[in-house]
Amino acid sequence: WKDGDSAIKAALEYRYDEDLAKVAQDQEMVLASLLANYQSNPDWQLFTEGEVMVVSDLPAHMDAFEAIGEGDHQSVYMKGKVGAAYRPVHHDALNALFSYSYLYDMPSEEQVNRGQFRHRVNLLAAQASYLVSKDLRLSGSYALKAGAQSLDRTTEAWSDIKVQLGTAKAEAVLSDRWDAMIEGRVLSFDDPDYARYAGLAGLYYKPDADANIRLGLGYNWGGVDNQLYDEYSDASGLFLNLVGAF
């Protein structure tokens, strides 16, 4: 639905996967999502989005109705987000984004046994970029994650968590066909009190000067992700990506 400066998108999906060989488990999934945007004025855009997903693993002795309320066989994921994007019409060198998110993530019993945490957290994030010249763009971001996590599905034994992430990045145009990028990241934990540092650098190639796609090759030191949804990830090493802008 779209009307003038407002737009709304919604989706509802149900899926049932049956294990015909009966060697694993049947599974059913319900997914609902909502996305809304409002252009309050030429410089500001407000947005909100939400997502709920419930997945039930159905053991051989249990049907879908019997699994209702059986938390050990069910995983729940809920995320809500509101934010604002600032893109000034008369000064388009500057871009900024601000957002608040709430996340509740309860993995199934099998996932918890593999070390997946149960979360209920609040996330605040801000990021901005500035085109210093036609060949250089600088950007930075800050994010705060505060809430609680637990490995126990059966009790309310939650422990507080507080994590902060800061990034700084520079992107440069080297020639008509070559671009370069370098970024530093700092991830700080309050409990225990320590920090992780990471950096990445990449080189990008365009097939021709007017191409809308770039092929990049680079390396990530330290493995810190640029978002706080999974602060325990370790994605170090070489990376290859394809970037398109239309």
PDB file of C-alpha atoms in Angstrom:
ATOM      1  CA  TRP A   1       0.000   0.000   0.000  1.00  0.00           C
ATOM      2  CA  LYS A   2       1.284   3.471  -0.887  1.00  0.00           C
ATOM      3  CA  ASP A   3      -0.347   6.854  -0.545  1.00  0.00           C
ATOM      4  CA  GLY A   4       1.674   9.995  -1.139  1.00  0.00           C
ATOM      5  CA  ASP A   5       4.508  10.125   1.401  1.00  0.00           C
ATOM      6  CA  SER A   6       3.486   6.905   3.207  1.00  0.00           C
ATOM      7  CA  ALA A   7       4.045   3.250   2.305  1.00  0.00           C
ATOM      8  CA  ILE A   8       3.265  -0.032   4.088  1.00  0.00           C
ATOM      9  CA  LYS A   9       4.284  -3.595   3.229  1.00  0.00           C
ATOM     10  CA  ALA A  10       3.071  -6.660   5.123  1.00  0.00           C
ATOM     11  CA  ALA A  11       3.550 -10.409   4.655  1.00  0.00           C
ATOM     12  CA  LEU A  12       2.322 -13.603   6.311  1.00  0.00           C
ATOM     13  CA  GLU A  13       3.795 -17.019   5.524  1.00  0.00           C
ATOM     14  CA  TYR A  14       3.072 -20.545   6.740  1.00  0.00           C
ATOM     15  CA  ARG A  15       5.265 -23.491   5.852  1.00  0.00           C
ATOM     16  CA  TYR A  16       5.161 -27.163   6.782  1.00  0.00           C
ATOM     17  CA  ASP A  17       8.062 -29.505   5.946  1.00  0.00           C
ATOM     18  CA  GLU A  18       7.351 -33.211   6.272  1.00  0.00           C
ATOM     19  CA  ASP A  19      10.140 -35.728   6.673  1.00  0.00           C
ATOM     20  CA  LEU A  20       8.835 -38.543   4.494  1.00  0.00           C
ATOM     21  CA  ALA A  21      11.767 -40.812   5.392  1.00  0.00           C
ATOM     22  CA  LYS A  22      10.951 -40.387   9.116  1.00  0.00           C
ATOM     23  CA  VAL A  23      14.631 -40.169  10.027  1.00  0.00           C
ATOM     24  CA  ALA A  24      14.454 -36.623  11.387  1.00  0.00           C
ATOM     25  CA  GLN A  25      11.602 -34.329  12.413  1.00  0.00           C
ATOM     26  CA  ASP A  26       8.739 -32.621  10.659  1.00  0.00           C
ATOM     27  CA  GLN A  27       8.830 -28.855  10.966  1.00  0.00           C
ATOM     28  CA  GLU A  28       6.309 -26.035  10.714  1.00  0.00           C
ATOM     29  CA  MET A  29       7.055 -22.323  10.471  1.00  0.00           C
ATOM     30  CA  VAL A  30       4.929 -19.176  10.804  1.00  0.00           C
ATOM     31  CA  LEU A  31       6.452 -15.867   9.662  1.00  0.00           C
ATOM     32  CA  ALA A  32       4.875 -12.394   9.808  1.00  0.00           C
ATOM     33  CA  SER A  33       6.556  -9.139   8.799  1.00  0.00           C
ATOM     34  CA  LEU A  34       5.652  -5.463   8.517  1.00  0.00           C
ATOM     35  CA  LEU A  35       7.493  -2.502   6.976  1.00  0.00           C
ATOM     36  CA  ALA A  36       6.273   1.108   6.984  1.00  0.00           C
ATOM     37  CA  ASN A  37       7.857   4.347   5.741  1.00  0.00           C
ATOM     38  CA  TYR A  38       6.848   7.991   6.024  1.00  0.00           C
ATOM     39  CA  GLN A  39       8.583  10.892   4.276  1.00  0.00           C
ATOM     40  CA  SER A  40       8.003  13.661   6.817  1.00  0.00           C
ATOM     41  CA  ASN A  41       9.818  16.261   4.684  1.00  0.00           C
ATOM     42  CA  PRO A  42      12.354  16.210   1.814  1.00  0.00           C
ATOM     43  CA  ASP A  43      15.264  15.749   4.255  1.00  0.00           C
ATOM     44  CA  TRP A  44      13.840  13.180   6.703  1.00  0.00           C
ATOM     45  CA  GLN A  45      12.332   9.728   6.301  1.00  0.00           C
ATOM     46  CA  LEU A  46      10.813   7.823   9.239  1.00  0.00           C
ATOM     47  CA  PHE A  47      10.522   4.034   9.155  1.00  0.00           C
ATOM     48  CA  THR A  48       9.456   1.090  11.260  1.00  0.00           C
ATOM     49  CA  GLU A  49       9.666  -2.639  10.732  1.00  0.00           C
ATOM     50  CA  GLY A  50       8.717  -5.752  12.635  1.00  0.00           C
ATOM     51  CA  GLU A  51       9.214  -9.482  12.225  1.00  0.00           C
ATOM     52  CA  VAL A  52       7.933 -12.509  14.133  1.00  0.00           C
ATOM     53  CA  MET A  53       8.961 -16.083  13.352  1.00  0.00           C
ATOM     54  CA  VAL A  54       7.924 -19.237  15.206  1.00  0.00           C
ATOM     55  CA  VAL A  55       9.412 -22.589  14.198  1.00  0.00           C
ATOM     56  CA  SER A  56       8.207 -25.871  15.709  1.00  0.00           C
ATOM     57  CA  ASP A  57      10.185 -29.114  15.443  1.00  0.00           C
ATOM     58  CA  LEU A  58       7.771 -32.044  15.524  1.00  0.00           C
ATOM     59  CA  PRO A  59       9.228 -35.321  16.844  1.00  0.00           C
ATOM     60  CA  ALA A  60       7.961 -38.529  15.302  1.00  0.00           C
ATOM     61  CA  HIS A  61       5.596 -39.196  18.223  1.00  0.00           C
ATOM     62  CA  MET A  62       4.049 -35.706  18.157  1.00  0.00           C
ATOM     63  CA  ASP A  63       1.765 -33.917  15.701  1.00  0.00           C
ATOM     64  CA  ALA A  64       1.475 -30.164  15.181  1.00  0.00           C
ATOM     65  CA  PHE A  65      -1.359 -29.739  17.678  1.00  0.00           C
ATOM     66  CA  GLU A  66       0.480 -31.621  20.422  1.00  0.00           C
ATOM     67  CA  ALA A  67       3.565 -29.396  19.903  1.00  0.00           C
ATOM     68  CA  ILE A  68       1.665 -26.216  20.735  1.00  0.00           C
ATOM     69  CA  GLY A  69       3.055 -24.860  23.997  1.00  0.00           C
ATOM     70  CA  GLU A  70       5.899 -27.396  24.056  1.00  0.00           C
ATOM     71  CA  GLY A  71       8.725 -24.883  24.412  1.00  0.00           C
ATOM     72  CA  ASP A  72      11.520 -27.443  24.056  1.00  0.00           C
ATOM     73  CA  HIS A  73      10.412 -28.089  20.478  1.00  0.00           C
ATOM     74  CA  GLN A  74       9.806 -24.471  19.537  1.00  0.00           C
ATOM     75  CA  SER A  75      11.982 -21.487  18.661  1.00  0.00           C
ATOM     76  CA  VAL A  76      10.732 -17.888  18.672  1.00  0.00           C
ATOM     77  CA  TYR A  77      12.283 -14.842  17.035  1.00  0.00           C
ATOM     78  CA  MET A  78      10.787 -11.334  17.407  1.00  0.00           C
ATOM     79  CA  LYS A  79      12.301  -8.077  16.217  1.00  0.00           C
ATOM     80  CA  GLY A  80      10.896  -4.549  16.142  1.00  0.00           C
ATOM     81  CA  LYS A  81      12.673  -1.478  14.812  1.00  0.00           C
ATOM     82  CA  VAL A  82      11.976   2.250  14.470  1.00  0.00           C
ATOM     83  CA  GLY A  83      14.286   4.831  13.008  1.00  0.00           C
ATOM     84  CA  ALA A  84      14.924   7.917  10.948  1.00  0.00           C
ATOM     85  CA  ALA A  85      17.106   8.590   7.913  1.00  0.00           C
ATOM     86  CA  TYR A  86      18.507  12.068   7.258  1.00  0.00           C
ATOM     87  CA  ARG A  87      19.450  12.907   3.670  1.00  0.00           C
ATOM     88  CA  PRO A  88      19.443  16.695   3.204  1.00  0.00           C
ATOM     89  CA  VAL A  89      18.338  17.667  -0.281  1.00  0.00           C
ATOM     90  CA  HIS A  90      20.538  20.764  -0.486  1.00  0.00           C
ATOM     91  CA  HIS A  91      23.602  19.097   1.053  1.00  0.00           C
ATOM     92  CA  ASP A  92      23.607  15.550  -0.270  1.00  0.00           C
ATOM     93  CA  ALA A  93      27.222  14.932   0.775  1.00  0.00           C
ATOM     94  CA  LEU A  94      25.879  14.092   4.247  1.00  0.00           C
ATOM     95  CA  ASN A  95      23.847  10.986   5.146  1.00  0.00           C
ATOM     96  CA  ALA A  96      22.816   9.824   8.610  1.00  0.00           C
ATOM     97  CA  LEU A  97      20.723   7.003  10.073  1.00  0.00           C
ATOM     98  CA  PHE A  98      19.362   6.565  13.614  1.00  0.00           C
ATOM     99  CA  SER A  99      17.482   3.521  14.903  1.00  0.00           C
ATOM    100  CA  TYR A 100      16.180   1.694  17.971  1.00  0.00           C
ATOM    101  CA  SER A 101      15.483  -2.052  17.917  1.00  0.00           C
ATOM    102  CA  TYR A 102      14.083  -4.616  20.337  1.00  0.00           C
ATOM    103  CA  LEU A 103      15.073  -8.244  19.848  1.00  0.00           C
ATOM    104  CA  TYR A 104      13.796 -11.411  21.510  1.00  0.00           C
ATOM    105  CA  ASP A 105      15.399 -14.647  20.346  1.00  0.00           C
ATOM    106  CA  MET A 106      14.621 -18.027  21.904  1.00  0.00           C
ATOM    107  CA  PRO A 107      16.358 -20.874  20.028  1.00  0.00           C
ATOM    108  CA  SER A 108      15.040 -24.410  20.189  1.00  0.00           C
ATOM    109  CA  GLU A 109      16.459 -26.810  22.771  1.00  0.00           C
ATOM    110  CA  GLU A 110      18.755 -28.336  20.141  1.00  0.00           C
ATOM    111  CA  GLN A 111      20.209 -24.910  19.250  1.00  0.00           C
ATOM    112  CA  VAL A 112      20.779 -23.993  22.921  1.00  0.00           C
ATOM    113  CA  ASN A 113      22.721 -27.214  23.376  1.00  0.00           C
ATOM    114  CA  ARG A 114      24.988 -26.031  20.542  1.00  0.00           C
ATOM    115  CA  GLY A 115      25.809 -22.807  22.392  1.00  0.00           C
ATOM    116  CA  GLN A 116      23.140 -20.464  21.031  1.00  0.00           C
ATOM    117  CA  PHE A 117      22.057 -17.835  23.580  1.00  0.00           C
ATOM    118  CA  ARG A 118      18.529 -16.772  24.425  1.00  0.00           C
ATOM    119  CA  HIS A 119      18.293 -12.993  24.123  1.00  0.00           C
ATOM    120  CA  ARG A 120      16.021 -10.103  25.018  1.00  0.00           C
ATOM    121  CA  VAL A 121      17.863  -6.895  24.220  1.00  0.00           C
ATOM    122  CA  ASN A 122      17.542  -3.261  23.196  1.00  0.00           C
ATOM    123  CA  LEU A 123      19.764  -1.871  20.449  1.00  0.00           C
ATOM    124  CA  LEU A 124      20.529   1.791  19.736  1.00  0.00           C
ATOM    125  CA  ALA A 125      22.479   2.674  16.605  1.00  0.00           C
ATOM    126  CA  ALA A 126      23.658   5.792  14.788  1.00  0.00           C
ATOM    127  CA  GLN A 127      25.747   6.093  11.677  1.00  0.00           C
ATOM    128  CA  ALA A 128      26.779   8.918   9.369  1.00  0.00           C
ATOM    129  CA  SER A 129      28.848   9.436   6.251  1.00  0.00           C
ATOM    130  CA  TYR A 130      30.259  12.536   4.590  1.00  0.00           C
ATOM    131  CA  LEU A 131      31.572  13.012   1.071  1.00  0.00           C
ATOM    132  CA  VAL A 132      34.733  15.016   1.709  1.00  0.00           C
ATOM    133  CA  SER A 133      35.512  15.272  -2.000  1.00  0.00           C
ATOM    134  CA  LYS A 134      34.433  13.499  -5.168  1.00  0.00           C
ATOM    135  CA  ASP A 135      37.118  10.887  -4.470  1.00  0.00           C
ATOM    136  CA  LEU A 136      36.855  10.420  -0.682  1.00  0.00           C
ATOM    137  CA  ARG A 137      34.002   9.483   1.668  1.00  0.00           C
ATOM    138  CA  LEU A 138      34.399   9.140   5.458  1.00  0.00           C
ATOM    139  CA  SER A 139      31.875   7.365   7.669  1.00  0.00           C
ATOM    140  CA  GLY A 140      31.456   6.173  11.231  1.00  0.00           C
ATOM    141  CA  SER A 141      28.958   4.395  13.433  1.00  0.00           C
ATOM    142  CA  TYR A 142      28.182   3.689  17.078  1.00  0.00           C
ATOM    143  CA  ALA A 143      25.883   0.994  18.477  1.00  0.00           C
ATOM    144  CA  LEU A 144      24.863  -0.003  21.994  1.00  0.00           C
ATOM    145  CA  LYS A 145      23.303  -3.347  22.936  1.00  0.00           C
ATOM    146  CA  ALA A 146      21.856  -3.682  26.442  1.00  0.00           C
ATOM    147  CA  GLY A 147      19.595  -6.344  27.891  1.00  0.00           C
ATOM    148  CA  ALA A 148      19.853  -9.903  29.145  1.00  0.00           C
ATOM    149  CA  GLN A 149      20.755 -13.359  27.926  1.00  0.00           C
ATOM    150  CA  SER A 150      20.318 -16.875  29.213  1.00  0.00           C
ATOM    151  CA  LEU A 151      21.332 -20.409  28.274  1.00  0.00           C
ATOM    152  CA  ASP A 152      18.501 -21.897  30.347  1.00  0.00           C
ATOM    153  CA  ARG A 153      15.087 -22.349  28.703  1.00  0.00           C
ATOM    154  CA  THR A 154      13.311 -23.625  31.802  1.00  0.00           C
ATOM    155  CA  THR A 155      14.082 -20.884  34.369  1.00  0.00           C
ATOM    156  CA  GLU A 156      14.271 -17.098  34.392  1.00  0.00           C
ATOM    157  CA  ALA A 157      18.004 -17.072  35.206  1.00  0.00           C
ATOM    158  CA  TRP A 158      18.945 -14.084  33.045  1.00  0.00           C
ATOM    159  CA  SER A 159      22.302 -12.307  33.144  1.00  0.00           C
ATOM    160  CA  ASP A 160      22.729  -8.659  32.116  1.00  0.00           C
ATOM    161  CA  ILE A 161      24.736  -7.818  29.021  1.00  0.00           C
ATOM    162  CA  LYS A 162      26.076  -4.538  27.677  1.00  0.00           C
ATOM    163  CA  VAL A 163      28.066  -4.358  24.456  1.00  0.00           C
ATOM    164  CA  GLN A 164      29.255  -1.342  22.464  1.00  0.00           C
ATOM    165  CA  LEU A 165      30.522  -1.174  18.896  1.00  0.00           C
ATOM    166  CA  GLY A 166      32.301   1.674  17.133  1.00  0.00           C
ATOM    167  CA  THR A 167      33.478   1.782  13.521  1.00  0.00           C
ATOM    168  CA  ALA A 168      35.336   4.233  11.277  1.00  0.00           C
ATOM    169  CA  LYS A 169      35.689   3.815   7.512  1.00  0.00           C
ATOM    170  CA  ALA A 170      37.302   5.583   4.578  1.00  0.00           C
ATOM    171  CA  GLU A 171      36.411   4.900   0.932  1.00  0.00           C
ATOM    172  CA  ALA A 172      38.535   6.324  -1.880  1.00  0.00           C
ATOM    173  CA  VAL A 173      38.269   6.426  -5.669  1.00  0.00           C
ATOM    174  CA  LEU A 174      41.701   5.516  -7.063  1.00  0.00           C
ATOM    175  CA  SER A 175      40.830   5.665 -10.757  1.00  0.00           C
ATOM    176  CA  ASP A 176      37.921   5.272 -13.147  1.00  0.00           C
ATOM    177  CA  ARG A 177      37.866   1.536 -12.476  1.00  0.00           C
ATOM    178  CA  TRP A 178      39.475   1.033  -9.063  1.00  0.00           C
ATOM    179  CA  ASP A 179      38.216   1.925  -5.562  1.00  0.00           C
ATOM    180  CA  ALA A 180      39.656   1.131  -2.129  1.00  0.00           C
ATOM    181  CA  MET A 181      38.209   0.826   1.370  1.00  0.00           C
ATOM    182  CA  ILE A 182      39.693   0.560   4.866  1.00  0.00           C
ATOM    183  CA  GLU A 183      37.745   0.199   8.125  1.00  0.00           C
ATOM    184  CA  GLY A 184      38.499  -0.153  11.833  1.00  0.00           C
ATOM    185  CA  ARG A 185      36.166  -1.664  14.441  1.00  0.00           C
ATOM    186  CA  VAL A 186      36.176  -1.777  18.251  1.00  0.00           C
ATOM    187  CA  LEU A 187      33.845  -4.092  20.187  1.00  0.00           C
ATOM    188  CA  SER A 188      33.635  -3.467  23.945  1.00  0.00           C
ATOM    189  CA  PHE A 189      32.094  -5.779  26.578  1.00  0.00           C
ATOM    190  CA  ASP A 190      31.188  -4.657  30.121  1.00  0.00           C
ATOM    191  CA  ASP A 191      31.050  -8.142  31.648  1.00  0.00           C
ATOM    192  CA  PRO A 192      33.725  -9.333  31.422  1.00  0.00           C
ATOM    193  CA  ASP A 193      35.478  -6.023  30.858  1.00  0.00           C
ATOM    194  CA  TYR A 194      37.467  -6.420  27.659  1.00  0.00           C
ATOM    195  CA  ALA A 195      37.526  -5.266  24.056  1.00  0.00           C
ATOM    196  CA  ARG A 196      38.118  -6.760  20.640  1.00  0.00           C
ATOM    197  CA  TYR A 197      39.726  -4.859  17.785  1.00  0.00           C
ATOM    198  CA  ALA A 198      39.372  -5.562  14.101  1.00  0.00           C
ATOM    199  CA  GLY A 199      40.142  -4.044  10.747  1.00  0.00           C
ATOM    200  CA  LEU A 200      39.435  -4.770   7.132  1.00  0.00           C
ATOM    201  CA  ALA A 201      40.644  -3.490   3.802  1.00  0.00           C
ATOM    202  CA  GLY A 202      39.387  -4.111   0.305  1.00  0.00           C
ATOM    203  CA  LEU A 203      40.042  -3.275  -3.312  1.00  0.00           C
ATOM    204  CA  TYR A 204      37.135  -2.946  -5.784  1.00  0.00           C
ATOM    205  CA  TYR A 205      37.110  -3.184  -9.565  1.00  0.00           C
ATOM    206  CA  LYS A 206      34.485  -1.814 -11.977  1.00  0.00           C
ATOM    207  CA  PRO A 207      34.193  -3.320 -15.488  1.00  0.00           C
ATOM    208  CA  ASP A 208      33.992   0.221 -16.902  1.00  0.00           C
ATOM    209  CA  ALA A 209      33.784   3.756 -15.548  1.00  0.00           C
ATOM    210  CA  ASP A 210      29.965   3.921 -15.810  1.00  0.00           C
ATOM    211  CA  ALA A 211      29.249   0.437 -14.408  1.00  0.00           C
ATOM    212  CA  ASN A 212      26.730   0.078 -11.561  1.00  0.00           C
ATOM    213  CA  ILE A 213      28.470  -2.971 -10.105  1.00  0.00           C
ATOM    214  CA  ARG A 214      31.823  -3.478  -8.370  1.00  0.00           C
ATOM    215  CA  LEU A 215      33.698  -6.671  -7.569  1.00  0.00           C
ATOM    216  CA  GLY A 216      35.678  -6.514  -4.333  1.00  0.00           C
ATOM    217  CA  LEU A 217      38.418  -8.596  -2.719  1.00  0.00           C
ATOM    218  CA  GLY A 218      39.726  -7.932   0.768  1.00  0.00           C
ATOM    219  CA  TYR A 219      40.794  -9.240   4.149  1.00  0.00           C
ATOM    220  CA  ASN A 220      39.215  -9.026   7.611  1.00  0.00           C
ATOM    221  CA  TRP A 221      41.454  -9.026  10.697  1.00  0.00           C
ATOM    222  CA  GLY A 222      39.866  -9.732  14.078  1.00  0.00           C
ATOM    223  CA  GLY A 223      36.502 -11.008  12.891  1.00  0.00           C
ATOM    224  CA  VAL A 224      34.294  -8.316  14.497  1.00  0.00           C
ATOM    225  CA  ASP A 225      30.944  -7.969  12.704  1.00  0.00           C
ATOM    226  CA  ASN A 226      29.658  -4.496  11.800  1.00  0.00           C
ATOM    227  CA  GLN A 227      26.351  -5.138  13.613  1.00  0.00           C
ATOM    228  CA  LEU A 228      25.549  -6.220  17.177  1.00  0.00           C
ATOM    229  CA  TYR A 229      23.084  -9.015  16.436  1.00  0.00           C
ATOM    230  CA  ASP A 230      25.869 -11.569  16.889  1.00  0.00           C
ATOM    231  CA  GLU A 231      28.814 -10.132  18.801  1.00  0.00           C
ATOM    232  CA  TYR A 232      30.411 -13.575  19.159  1.00  0.00           C
ATOM    233  CA  SER A 233      30.911 -14.170  15.436  1.00  0.00           C
ATOM    234  CA  ASP A 234      34.436 -14.575  14.101  1.00  0.00           C
ATOM    235  CA  ALA A 235      34.430 -13.919  10.363  1.00  0.00           C
ATOM    236  CA  SER A 236      38.163 -13.397   9.896  1.00  0.00           C
ATOM    237  CA  GLY A 237      39.924 -14.014   6.620  1.00  0.00           C
ATOM    238  CA  LEU A 238      39.561 -13.228   2.937  1.00  0.00           C
ATOM    239  CA  PHE A 239      36.237 -11.954   1.584  1.00  0.00           C
ATOM    240  CA  LEU A 240      34.836 -11.531  -1.915  1.00  0.00           C
ATOM    241  CA  ASN A 241      31.741  -9.447  -2.542  1.00  0.00           C
ATOM    242  CA  LEU A 242      29.745  -7.969  -5.380  1.00  0.00           C
ATOM    243  CA  VAL A 243      28.239  -4.496  -4.869  1.00  0.00           C
ATOM    244  CA  GLY A 244      25.518  -3.011  -7.061  1.00  0.00           C
ATOM    245  CA  ALA A 245      23.924   0.450  -7.094  1.00  0.00           C
ATOM    246  CA  PHE A 246      20.908   1.301  -9.242  1.00  0.00           C
TER     247      PHE A 246
END
